[in-house]
Short mmCIF file of C-alpha atoms and ligand atoms in Angstrom, two decimals:
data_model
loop_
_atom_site.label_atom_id
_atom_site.label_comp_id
_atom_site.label_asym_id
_atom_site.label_seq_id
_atom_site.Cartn_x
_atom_site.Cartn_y
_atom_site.Cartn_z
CA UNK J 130 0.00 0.00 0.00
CA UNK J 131 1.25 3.29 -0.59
CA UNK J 132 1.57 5.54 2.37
CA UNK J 133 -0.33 9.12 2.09
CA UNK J 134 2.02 11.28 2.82
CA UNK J 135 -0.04 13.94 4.34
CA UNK J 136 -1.73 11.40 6.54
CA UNK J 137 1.56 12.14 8.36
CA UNK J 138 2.84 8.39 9.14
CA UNK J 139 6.19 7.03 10.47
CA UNK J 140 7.66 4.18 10.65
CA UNK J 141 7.92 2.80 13.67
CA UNK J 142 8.21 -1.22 14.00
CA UNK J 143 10.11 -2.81 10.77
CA UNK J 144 8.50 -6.11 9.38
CA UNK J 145 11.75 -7.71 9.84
CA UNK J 146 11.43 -7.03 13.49
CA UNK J 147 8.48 -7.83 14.12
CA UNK J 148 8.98 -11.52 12.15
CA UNK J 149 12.28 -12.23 14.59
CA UNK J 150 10.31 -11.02 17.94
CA UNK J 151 7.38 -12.97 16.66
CA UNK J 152 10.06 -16.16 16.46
CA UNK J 153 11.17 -15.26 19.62
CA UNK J 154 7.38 -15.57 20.83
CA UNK J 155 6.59 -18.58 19.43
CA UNK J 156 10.22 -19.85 20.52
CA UNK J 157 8.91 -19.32 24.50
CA UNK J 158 5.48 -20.79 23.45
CA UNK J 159 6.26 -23.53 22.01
CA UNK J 160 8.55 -24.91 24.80
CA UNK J 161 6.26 -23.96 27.81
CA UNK J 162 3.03 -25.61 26.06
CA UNK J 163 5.43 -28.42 24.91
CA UNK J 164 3.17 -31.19 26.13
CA UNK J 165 -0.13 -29.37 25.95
CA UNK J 166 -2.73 -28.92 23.04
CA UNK J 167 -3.26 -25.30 23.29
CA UNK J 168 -5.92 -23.23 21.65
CA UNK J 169 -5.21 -19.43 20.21
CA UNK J 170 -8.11 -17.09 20.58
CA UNK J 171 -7.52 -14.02 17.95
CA UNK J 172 -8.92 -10.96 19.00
CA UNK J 173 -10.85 -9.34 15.49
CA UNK J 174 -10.69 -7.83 13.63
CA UNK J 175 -7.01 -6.55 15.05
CA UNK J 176 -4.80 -9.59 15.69
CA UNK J 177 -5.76 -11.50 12.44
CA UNK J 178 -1.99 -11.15 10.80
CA UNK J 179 -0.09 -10.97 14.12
CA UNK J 180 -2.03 -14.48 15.11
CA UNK J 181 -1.58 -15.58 11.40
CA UNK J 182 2.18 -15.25 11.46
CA UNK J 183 2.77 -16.26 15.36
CA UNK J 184 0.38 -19.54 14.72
CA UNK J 185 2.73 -20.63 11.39
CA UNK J 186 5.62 -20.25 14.11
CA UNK J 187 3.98 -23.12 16.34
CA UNK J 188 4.61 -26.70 16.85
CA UNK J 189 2.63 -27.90 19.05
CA UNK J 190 -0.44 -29.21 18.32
CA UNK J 191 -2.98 -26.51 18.70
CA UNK J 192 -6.91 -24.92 17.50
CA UNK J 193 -7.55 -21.61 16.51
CA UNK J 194 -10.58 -19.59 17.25
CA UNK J 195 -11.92 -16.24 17.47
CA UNK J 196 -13.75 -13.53 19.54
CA UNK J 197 -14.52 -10.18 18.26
CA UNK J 198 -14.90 -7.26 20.75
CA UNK J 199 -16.51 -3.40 19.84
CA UNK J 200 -13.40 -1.18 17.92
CA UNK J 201 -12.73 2.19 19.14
CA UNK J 202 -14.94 3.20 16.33
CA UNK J 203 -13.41 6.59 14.46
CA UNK J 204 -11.73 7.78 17.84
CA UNK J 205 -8.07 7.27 18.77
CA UNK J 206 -9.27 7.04 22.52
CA UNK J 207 -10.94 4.30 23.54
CA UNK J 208 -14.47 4.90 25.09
CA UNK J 209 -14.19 2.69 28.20
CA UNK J 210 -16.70 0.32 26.96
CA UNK J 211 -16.48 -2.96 25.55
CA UNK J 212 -19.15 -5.01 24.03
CA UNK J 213 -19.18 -8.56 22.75
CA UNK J 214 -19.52 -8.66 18.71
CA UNK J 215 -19.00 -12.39 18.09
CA UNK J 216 -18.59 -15.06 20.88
CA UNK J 217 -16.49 -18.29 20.72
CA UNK J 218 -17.18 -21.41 19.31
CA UNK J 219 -14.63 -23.98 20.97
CA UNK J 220 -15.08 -25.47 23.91
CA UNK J 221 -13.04 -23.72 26.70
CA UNK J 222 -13.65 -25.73 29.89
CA UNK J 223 -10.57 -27.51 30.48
CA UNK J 224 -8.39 -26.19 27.56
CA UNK J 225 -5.15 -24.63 27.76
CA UNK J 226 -6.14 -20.95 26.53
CA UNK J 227 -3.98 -18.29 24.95
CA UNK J 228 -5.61 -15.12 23.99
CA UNK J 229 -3.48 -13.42 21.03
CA UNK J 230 -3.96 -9.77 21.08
CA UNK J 231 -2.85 -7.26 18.67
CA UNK J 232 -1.95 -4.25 21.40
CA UNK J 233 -3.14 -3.61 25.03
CA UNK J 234 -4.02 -0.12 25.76
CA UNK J 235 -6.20 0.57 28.95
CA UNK J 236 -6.29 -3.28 29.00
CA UNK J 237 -10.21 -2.84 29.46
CA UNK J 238 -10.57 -5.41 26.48
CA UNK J 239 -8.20 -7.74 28.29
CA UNK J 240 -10.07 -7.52 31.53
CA UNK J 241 -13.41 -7.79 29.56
CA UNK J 242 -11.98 -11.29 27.72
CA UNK J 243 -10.11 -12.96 30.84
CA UNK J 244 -13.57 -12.59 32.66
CA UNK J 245 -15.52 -13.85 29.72
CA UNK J 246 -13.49 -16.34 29.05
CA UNK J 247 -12.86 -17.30 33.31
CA UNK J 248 -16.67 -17.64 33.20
CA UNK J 249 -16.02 -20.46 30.79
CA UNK J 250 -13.74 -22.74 33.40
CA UNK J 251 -10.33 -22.63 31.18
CA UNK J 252 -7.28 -25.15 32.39
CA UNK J 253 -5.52 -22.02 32.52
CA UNK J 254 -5.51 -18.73 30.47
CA UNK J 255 -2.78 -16.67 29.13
CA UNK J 256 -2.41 -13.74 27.12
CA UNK J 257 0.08 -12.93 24.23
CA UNK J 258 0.47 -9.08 22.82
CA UNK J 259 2.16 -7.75 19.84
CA UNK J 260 2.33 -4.45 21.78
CA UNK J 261 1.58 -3.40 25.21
CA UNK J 262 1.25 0.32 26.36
CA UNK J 263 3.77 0.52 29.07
CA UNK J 264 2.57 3.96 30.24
CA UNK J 265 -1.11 3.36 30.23
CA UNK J 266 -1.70 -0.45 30.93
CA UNK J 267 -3.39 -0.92 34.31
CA UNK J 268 -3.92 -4.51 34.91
CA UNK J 269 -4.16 -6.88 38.16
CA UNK J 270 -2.80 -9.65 36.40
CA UNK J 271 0.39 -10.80 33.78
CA UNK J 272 0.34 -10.25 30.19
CA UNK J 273 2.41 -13.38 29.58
CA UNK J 274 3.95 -12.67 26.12
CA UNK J 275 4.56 -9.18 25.11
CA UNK J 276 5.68 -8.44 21.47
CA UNK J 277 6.88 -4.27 21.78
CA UNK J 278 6.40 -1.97 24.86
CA UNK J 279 5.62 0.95 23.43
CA UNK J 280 4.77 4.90 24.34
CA UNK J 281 1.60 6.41 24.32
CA UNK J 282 1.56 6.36 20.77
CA UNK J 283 -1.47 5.57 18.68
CA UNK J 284 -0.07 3.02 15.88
CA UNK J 285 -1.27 1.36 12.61
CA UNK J 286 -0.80 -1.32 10.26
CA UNK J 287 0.04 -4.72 10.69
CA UNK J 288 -3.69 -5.33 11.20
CA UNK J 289 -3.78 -2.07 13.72
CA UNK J 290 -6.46 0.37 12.08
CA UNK J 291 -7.71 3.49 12.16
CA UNK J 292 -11.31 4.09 11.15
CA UNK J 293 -10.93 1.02 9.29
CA UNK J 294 -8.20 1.87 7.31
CA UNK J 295 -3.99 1.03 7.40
CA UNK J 296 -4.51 -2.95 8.58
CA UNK J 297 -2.90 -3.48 5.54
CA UNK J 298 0.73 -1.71 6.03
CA UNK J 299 3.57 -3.67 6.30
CA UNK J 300 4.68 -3.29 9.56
CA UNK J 301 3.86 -0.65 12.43
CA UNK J 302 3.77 3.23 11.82
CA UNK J 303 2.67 6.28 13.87
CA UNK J 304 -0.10 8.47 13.03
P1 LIG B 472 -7.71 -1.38 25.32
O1 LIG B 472 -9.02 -2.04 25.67
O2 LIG B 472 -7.73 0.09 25.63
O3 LIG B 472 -6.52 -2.08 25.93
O4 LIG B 472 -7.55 -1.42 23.76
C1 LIG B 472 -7.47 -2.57 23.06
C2 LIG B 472 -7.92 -2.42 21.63
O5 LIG B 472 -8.03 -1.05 21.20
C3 LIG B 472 -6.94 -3.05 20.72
O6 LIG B 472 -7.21 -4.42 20.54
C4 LIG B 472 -7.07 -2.23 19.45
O7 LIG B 472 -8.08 -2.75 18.64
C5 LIG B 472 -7.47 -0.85 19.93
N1 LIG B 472 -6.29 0.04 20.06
C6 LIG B 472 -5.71 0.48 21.19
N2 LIG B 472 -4.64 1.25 20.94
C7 LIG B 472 -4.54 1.30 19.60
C8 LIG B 472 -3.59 1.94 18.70
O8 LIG B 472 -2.63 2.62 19.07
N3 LIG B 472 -3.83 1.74 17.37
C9 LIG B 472 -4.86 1.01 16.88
N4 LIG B 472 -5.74 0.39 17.68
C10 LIG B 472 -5.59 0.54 19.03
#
């Protein structure tokens, strides 16, 4: 895609870094779920290529499935709400659970999923991030896996939107 230049974006995470932390990831995955049969939730619409690439990096035997949670809409701020769009279809209760997220802000979504998905009587329940904001994130419990700390920055591409639009850069920019 060809950037628009007076959309004012910079780049900010290269692919190529973002494919060797991804290895690096899937690297700690695959050895701590060595004997288990874990299954990948992908948050939508953000984490499709982030859990696309990470889940082509794993070699354990694993499922994929997917819950989709209310966007920020058109704002870069999110409105402190969070609303169910599309519920799971696996079964949860006794599974070994990874949530893949694209990037934890408030971590309100993360709260909102780890309670949904509690509710559902997991084995156990972690969380991997591409990015994680280091200055914002207030959470009572471990993101297990984090991708990028990053600033207070509001970032696109790599599936990361705005409005809808930039999922489809190349890597991670600033807007
Ligand atoms: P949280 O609930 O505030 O942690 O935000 C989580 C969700 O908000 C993410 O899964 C993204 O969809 C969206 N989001 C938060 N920060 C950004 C950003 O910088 N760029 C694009 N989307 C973001």
């Amino acid at each position: 895609m060809e950037v628009n230049k007076k959309a004012k974006i910079k780049p900010y995470i290269k692919k190529s870094e973002i494919k060797k932390r991804i290895k690096e990831l899937a690297k700690r995955i695959n050895k701590d779920y060595r004997h288990k049969k874990p299954i990948f939730i992908g948050i939508l619409n953000g984490s499709f290529i982030f859990i696309a690439d990470l889940i082509r990096e794993i070699e354990v035997e694993c499922e994929v499935d997917f819950l989709k949670l209310s966007s920020y809409g058109d704002s870069k701020i999110s409105s402190g709400e969070v609303t169910l769009l599309k519920d799971l279809n696996c079964k949860v209760e006794g599974e070994d659970i990874i949530v893949v997220e694209d990037i934890v802000d408030t971590g309100l979504s993360v709260k909102f999923i780890r309670d949904l998905i509690m509710t559902k009587k997991p084995k156990s329940l972690k969380f991997v991030t591409l990015l994680y904001k280091k200055d914002i994130a207030k959470l009572d419990f471990p993101v297990d896996y984090i991708g990028f700390k990053i600033k207070n920055d509001f970032v696109i591409g790599y599936g990361l939107d705005y409005a809808q639009k930039y999922r489809n850069l190349n890597g991670i920019f600033v807007l």
